[in-house]
Coordinates of C-alpha atoms and ligand atoms in Angstrom, one line a residue:
M12 CA -27.1 -1.7 -9.4
K13 CA -26.8 0.0 -6.1
T14 CA -24.8 3.3 -5.8
Y15 CA -22.8 3.3 -2.6
K16 CA -22.5 6.4 -0.5
V17 CA -18.8 6.7 0.4
A18 CA -17.0 9.1 2.8
I19 CA -13.3 9.8 3.0
I20 CA -11.3 10.2 6.2
G21 CA -8.1 12.3 5.8
V22 CA -7.9 14.6 2.8
G23 CA -4.2 14.5 1.9
K24 CA -2.2 14.0 -1.3
I25 CA -3.5 10.5 -2.3
V26 CA -7.1 11.6 -1.8
E27 CA -6.6 14.7 -4.0
D28 CA -4.6 12.8 -6.6
Q29 CA -6.7 9.6 -6.8
H30 CA -9.7 9.0 -4.5
L31 CA -11.7 12.1 -5.3
P32 CA -11.3 12.0 -9.1
V33 CA -11.8 8.2 -9.3
I34 CA -14.9 8.3 -7.1
A35 CA -16.3 11.2 -9.2
K36 CA -16.2 9.1 -12.4
N37 CA -17.4 5.8 -10.9
P38 CA -21.2 5.4 -11.2
R39 CA -21.2 2.8 -8.4
F40 CA -20.1 5.5 -5.8
Q41 CA -21.3 8.8 -4.6
L42 CA -19.1 11.0 -2.4
A43 CA -21.3 11.6 0.6
A44 CA -18.9 13.5 3.0
V45 CA -15.3 13.9 4.1
A46 CA -13.8 14.0 7.6
S47 CA -10.8 16.4 7.7
Q48 CA -9.0 17.5 10.8
R49 CA -7.9 20.7 9.0
G50 CA -11.4 21.2 7.5
I51 CA -10.4 20.8 3.9
E52 CA -13.4 21.4 1.6
V53 CA -14.1 19.3 -1.4
T54 CA -16.5 19.8 -4.3
G55 CA -20.0 18.3 -3.9
A56 CA -19.9 16.9 -0.3
P57 CA -19.8 18.4 3.2
T58 CA -16.7 18.5 5.4
F59 CA -16.7 17.5 9.1
R60 CA -13.8 17.8 11.5
T61 CA -14.3 14.3 13.0
P62 CA -15.8 11.1 11.7
A63 CA -18.1 11.0 14.7
E64 CA -19.7 14.3 13.6
M65 CA -19.9 13.0 10.0
Y66 CA -21.7 9.8 11.0
Q67 CA -24.2 11.7 13.0
A68 CA -24.9 14.3 10.3
V69 CA -24.9 11.9 7.4
P70 CA -26.2 8.6 8.8
D71 CA -26.8 6.9 5.4
I72 CA -23.0 6.7 4.6
D73 CA -22.4 3.1 3.4
A74 CA -18.7 3.0 3.4
V75 CA -15.6 5.0 4.3
A76 CA -12.1 5.1 2.8
V77 CA -9.5 5.6 5.5
C78 CA -6.7 7.6 3.8
T79 CA -4.8 9.0 6.8
P80 CA -1.2 8.1 7.7
P81 CA -1.0 4.5 9.0
Q82 CA -0.5 5.3 12.6
V83 CA -4.1 6.4 13.1
R84 CA -5.8 4.2 10.6
Y85 CA -6.8 1.4 13.1
S86 CA -8.8 3.6 15.4
Y87 CA -10.6 5.3 12.5
A88 CA -11.4 2.0 10.9
R89 CA -12.6 0.5 14.2
E90 CA -14.8 3.5 14.8
A91 CA -16.2 3.2 11.3
L92 CA -17.0 -0.5 11.8
D93 CA -18.7 0.3 15.1
A94 CA -20.8 2.9 13.3
G95 CA -21.9 0.1 10.9
K96 CA -19.8 1.3 7.9
H97 CA -17.9 -0.9 5.4
V98 CA -14.2 0.1 5.3
L99 CA -11.6 0.5 2.6
L100 CA -8.1 0.8 4.0
E101 CA -5.4 2.8 2.2
K102 CA -2.0 1.0 2.2
P103 CA -0.2 0.2 4.5
S104 CA -3.4 -1.1 6.1
T105 CA -2.3 -0.7 9.7
T106 CA 0.9 -0.2 11.6
T107 CA 0.9 -3.7 13.1
V108 CA -0.3 -7.2 12.0
G109 CA -2.2 -7.5 15.2
E110 CA -4.3 -4.4 14.5
L111 CA -5.2 -5.7 11.0
L112 CA -6.2 -9.1 12.3
D113 CA -8.4 -7.4 14.9
L114 CA -10.1 -5.3 12.2
R115 CA -10.6 -8.4 10.1
D116 CA -12.3 -10.2 13.0
H117 CA -14.3 -7.2 14.0
A118 CA -15.6 -6.6 10.5
A119 CA -16.6 -10.3 10.2
A120 CA -18.4 -10.2 13.5
G121 CA -20.3 -7.1 12.5
K122 CA -20.9 -8.4 8.9
R123 CA -19.2 -5.4 7.4
V124 CA -16.8 -5.5 4.4
L125 CA -13.1 -4.7 5.1
F126 CA -10.9 -4.1 2.1
T127 CA -7.1 -3.9 2.3
T128 CA -6.0 -2.0 -0.8
W129 CA -2.5 -2.5 -2.1
H130 CA -2.7 -0.3 -5.2
S131 CA 0.4 -1.7 -6.9
Q132 CA -1.4 -5.0 -7.3
Y133 CA -3.9 -3.4 -9.7
N134 CA -1.9 -3.3 -12.9
A135 CA -2.4 -5.4 -16.0
A136 CA 1.3 -6.3 -16.1
V137 CA 1.2 -7.5 -12.5
E138 CA -1.7 -9.9 -13.4
A139 CA 0.2 -11.1 -16.4
A140 CA 3.2 -11.8 -14.2
R141 CA 1.0 -13.7 -11.8
R142 CA -0.4 -15.9 -14.6
A143 CA 3.1 -16.5 -16.1
L144 CA 4.5 -17.6 -12.7
A145 CA 1.6 -19.9 -11.8
G146 CA 2.9 -23.4 -11.2
Q147 CA 6.6 -22.3 -11.7
A148 CA 9.5 -22.6 -9.2
V149 CA 11.0 -19.2 -8.6
T150 CA 14.8 -19.4 -8.0
Y151 CA 15.7 -15.7 -8.4
L152 CA 14.2 -12.5 -7.1
Q153 CA 15.6 -9.0 -7.0
I154 CA 13.5 -6.0 -6.0
N155 CA 15.1 -2.6 -6.7
W156 CA 12.8 0.2 -5.4
K157 CA 14.8 3.3 -5.2
E158 CA 13.4 6.8 -5.2
D159 CA 14.0 10.4 -3.9
V160 CA 12.1 10.9 -0.7
R161 CA 12.3 14.7 -1.1
R162 CA 10.5 14.5 -4.4
W163 CA 7.7 12.1 -3.4
H164 CA 7.1 12.9 0.3
P165 CA 8.0 16.6 0.8
G166 CA 7.2 17.7 4.3
Q167 CA 5.5 14.5 5.4
K168 CA 6.5 14.3 9.0
W169 CA 4.5 11.2 9.9
I170 CA 6.6 9.1 7.5
W171 CA 9.7 9.5 9.7
L172 CA 7.9 8.7 13.0
A173 CA 7.6 5.2 14.5
G174 CA 4.9 3.4 12.6
G175 CA 5.4 5.7 9.6
F176 CA 7.2 2.9 7.7
G177 CA 10.0 5.1 6.3
V178 CA 11.4 3.6 3.1
F179 CA 8.9 0.7 3.5
D180 CA 6.1 3.1 2.6
P181 CA 7.0 2.7 -1.1
G182 CA 8.8 -0.6 -0.4
I183 CA 5.6 -2.3 0.7
N184 CA 4.2 -1.6 -2.7
A185 CA 6.9 -3.8 -4.2
L186 CA 6.3 -6.4 -1.5
S187 CA 2.5 -6.3 -2.3
I188 CA 3.3 -7.2 -5.9
V189 CA 5.7 -10.0 -4.9
T190 CA 3.3 -11.6 -2.4
H191 CA 0.6 -11.4 -5.1
I192 CA 2.5 -12.9 -8.0
L193 CA 4.8 -15.5 -6.5
P194 CA 3.4 -19.0 -6.5
D195 CA 5.1 -19.8 -3.1
P196 CA 5.7 -17.5 -0.1
V197 CA 9.1 -15.9 0.7
F198 CA 10.2 -15.1 4.3
I199 CA 12.6 -12.6 5.7
R200 CA 16.0 -14.1 6.5
R201 CA 18.0 -11.0 7.0
A202 CA 17.2 -7.2 7.0
D203 CA 19.7 -4.4 7.3
L204 CA 17.7 -1.3 8.1
T205 CA 19.4 2.1 7.8
F206 CA 18.0 4.8 10.1
P207 CA 18.9 8.5 9.9
E208 CA 20.2 9.3 13.4
N209 CA 17.3 11.8 13.9
C210 CA 14.5 9.6 12.6
D211 CA 12.5 6.6 13.9
A212 CA 11.9 5.1 10.5
P213 CA 14.5 3.7 8.0
I214 CA 15.7 5.6 4.9
A215 CA 17.0 2.4 3.3
A216 CA 16.7 -1.4 3.7
R217 CA 18.5 -4.4 2.2
I218 CA 16.6 -7.6 2.6
E219 CA 17.5 -11.3 2.0
F220 CA 14.6 -13.6 1.7
A221 CA 14.3 -17.3 2.2
A222 CA 11.9 -19.8 0.7
A223 CA 11.0 -23.4 1.3
R224 CA 12.3 -24.6 -2.0
P225 CA 15.9 -24.3 -3.2
F226 CA 16.8 -20.9 -4.7
E227 CA 19.7 -19.0 -6.1
H228 CA 19.1 -15.5 -4.8
L229 CA 16.1 -13.7 -3.3
G230 CA 16.7 -10.1 -2.3
A231 CA 15.4 -6.5 -2.1
D232 CA 17.0 -3.1 -2.1
F233 CA 14.9 -0.2 -0.9
D234 CA 16.5 3.2 -0.9
W235 CA 15.1 6.7 -0.5
R236 CA 18.3 8.6 -1.3
Q237 CA 18.2 8.0 -5.1
T238 CA 18.2 11.3 -7.0
G239 CA 17.9 11.5 -10.8
E240 CA 16.3 8.5 -12.5
Q241 CA 13.9 6.6 -10.2
T242 CA 13.9 2.8 -10.1
W243 CA 10.9 0.6 -9.3
E244 CA 11.8 -2.8 -10.7
I245 CA 11.4 -6.5 -9.9
E246 CA 13.4 -9.2 -11.6
I247 CA 12.3 -12.8 -11.3
G248 CA 14.0 -16.0 -12.6
T249 CA 12.4 -19.5 -12.7
A250 CA 13.8 -23.0 -12.6
A251 CA 12.6 -23.4 -16.1
G252 CA 15.0 -20.7 -17.2
N253 CA 12.5 -17.8 -17.8
R254 CA 13.4 -14.2 -16.8
L255 CA 10.6 -11.8 -15.9
K256 CA 11.1 -8.1 -15.4
L257 CA 8.4 -5.9 -13.9
A258 CA 9.4 -2.2 -14.4
K259 CA 7.8 1.2 -13.9
G260 CA 6.3 0.3 -10.6
G261 CA 4.7 -2.9 -12.0
S262 CA 3.0 -1.3 -15.0
R263 CA 5.4 -3.0 -17.6
L264 CA 6.3 -6.7 -17.9
D265 CA 9.0 -8.2 -20.1
I266 CA 9.5 -11.9 -20.3
D267 CA 12.9 -13.1 -21.7
G268 CA 13.5 -9.6 -23.2
Q269 CA 10.1 -9.4 -24.9
L270 CA 7.4 -6.9 -23.9
V271 CA 4.4 -8.8 -22.7
A272 CA 2.2 -6.1 -21.1
E273 CA 2.2 -2.4 -20.6
E274 CA -0.8 -0.3 -19.9
P275 CA -1.3 3.2 -18.4
M276 CA -1.8 2.9 -14.7
A277 CA -5.4 2.8 -13.6
E278 CA -4.8 1.4 -10.1
Y279 CA -7.4 3.3 -8.2
E280 CA -10.1 2.8 -10.9
A281 CA -9.6 -0.9 -10.4
I282 CA -9.6 -0.6 -6.6
Y283 CA -13.0 1.1 -6.6
D284 CA -14.4 -1.4 -9.1
R285 CA -13.2 -4.2 -6.8
F286 CA -14.7 -2.4 -3.8
A287 CA -18.1 -2.2 -5.5
T288 CA -18.0 -5.9 -6.2
L289 CA -17.0 -6.7 -2.6
L290 CA -19.9 -4.6 -1.4
D291 CA -22.3 -6.2 -3.7
D292 CA -21.2 -9.6 -2.5
G293 CA -20.8 -8.7 1.2
A294 CA -17.3 -10.1 1.0
S295 CA -14.2 -8.8 2.7
L296 CA -10.7 -8.9 1.1
V297 CA -8.0 -8.8 3.8
D298 CA -4.5 -9.4 2.5
E299 CA -2.0 -9.2 5.3
A300 CA 1.0 -10.7 3.5
P301 CA 2.8 -7.5 2.5
L302 CA 2.4 -6.1 6.0
R303 CA 3.7 -9.3 7.6
L304 CA 6.9 -9.1 5.5
V305 CA 7.6 -5.6 6.7
A306 CA 6.8 -6.5 10.3
D307 CA 9.2 -9.5 10.1
A308 CA 11.9 -7.2 8.6
F309 CA 11.5 -4.9 11.6
L310 CA 11.5 -8.0 13.9
I311 CA 14.7 -9.5 12.6
G312 CA 16.3 -6.4 11.2
K313 CA 19.8 -5.1 12.1
R314 CA 19.7 -1.4 12.8
I315 CA 22.4 0.8 11.1
T316 CA 22.6 4.5 11.9
T317 CA 23.4 7.0 9.2
D318 CA 23.6 10.8 8.7
P319 CA 20.6 12.8 9.9
F320 CA 17.8 13.6 7.4
Y321 CA 16.5 17.1 6.9
D322 CA 13.6 17.7 4.4
Ligands
NAP429 P1 -0.7 13.1 3.5 O1 -0.7 14.0 2.2 O2 0.2 13.5 4.6 O3 -2.2 13.1 3.9 C1 -2.7 12.4 5.0 C2 -3.9 13.2 5.6 O4 -4.4 12.4 6.7 C3 -3.5 14.5 6.2 O5 -3.5 15.5 5.2 C4 -4.7 14.7 7.2 O6 -5.8 15.2 6.4 C5 -5.1 13.3 7.6 N1 -4.7 13.0 9.0 C6 -5.5 12.4 9.9 N2 -4.8 12.2 11.0 C7 -3.5 12.6 10.8 C8 -2.4 12.6 11.6 N3 -2.4 12.1 12.9 N4 -1.2 13.0 11.0 C9 -1.2 13.5 9.8 N5 -2.3 13.5 9.0 C10 -3.4 13.1 9.5 O7 -0.4 11.6 3.1 P2 -0.7 10.9 1.7 O8 0.5 10.9 0.9 O9 -2.0 11.2 1.2 O10 -0.7 9.4 2.3 C11 -1.8 8.9 3.1 C12 -1.8 7.4 3.0 O11 -2.0 7.0 1.6 C13 -0.5 6.8 3.5 O12 -0.7 5.6 4.2 C14 0.3 6.5 2.2 O13 1.2 5.4 2.2 C15 -0.9 6.1 1.2 N6 -0.6 6.4 -0.2 C16 0.0 7.6 -0.6 C17 0.3 7.7 -1.9 C18 0.9 9.0 -2.5 O14 1.3 9.1 -3.7 N7 1.0 10.1 -1.7 C19 0.1 6.7 -2.9 C20 -0.6 5.6 -2.4 C21 -0.9 5.4 -1.1 P3 -6.9 16.1 7.1 O15 -6.4 17.3 7.7 O16 -7.9 16.3 6.0 O17 -7.6 15.2 8.2

């Protein structure tokens, strides 16, 4: 089995927390280099200030993981594809649907693998929910994704800029679960987006979804102002009368009050296993559904202004 030489672009929190340790223990990958604007050094691989310098100095890199903020991901991904590299995209894949579709087409034209990772999809409980919902009619959906932005994103300026997604940075994780497990698509019918008066990205969002089939209630509440206990839950009801509850960010599933699946999170381990399979098969995996829901929320959303936010 081939070992792929992988490089990382942007050495921030998620790279330190997940990508570096997960690559280190996966025999299918070898960390070949990192590109870091600040020149952050990592163990066992050279650092370059730009991807261009990295590609020139280490020409046998097979693939890159683009782990920057979303606003700059498209240009780094396009440059990597042009350099002949396969590309793994951190979530959210790009800032616009148009950018993602262009990357998909460009990767296909160059016969490169493009992989949109949505880490919350890689949980045993999420897969169990998907299986349980197969062939069912969903009549009820309520997403409650409420956390304390100061706790999870301290000092991250990009998240409050246009294209930084604001509360949709975590919210898109919930949407990536929902688009993965629901047997039929939901659409955005109404979105109330609450922006701090000094920010270009929302701190809260309330969404009403619609669906092609009759339903009782389909909604989502995203809020970054929740202190104390943090809430990452999705409740789903079916026409057959079953009630599913995904809790703890999608790592625990209860059906009709009975625990069905709960395993420790190993999302990034599963992501890199999947990437190895995609590389072996020369197959891309481009899932634009979560991004499209967020784009539609911004397209149709009503803007509400609230108090300024200071970190
Ligand atoms: P972060 O800590 O702010 O790190 C992002 C890194 O990207 C920076 O440290 C910087 O590293 C590099 N970078 C390149 N161009 C940049 C620019 N124009 N502005 C700012 N940084 C730039 O962010 P993060 O939390 O790791 O998140 C990165 C991505 O991963 C986001 O899309 C986020 O949604 C996703 N993600 C984060 C988490 C989490 O728990 N934090 C979880 C899952 C997914 P260099 O100086 O080394 O270039």
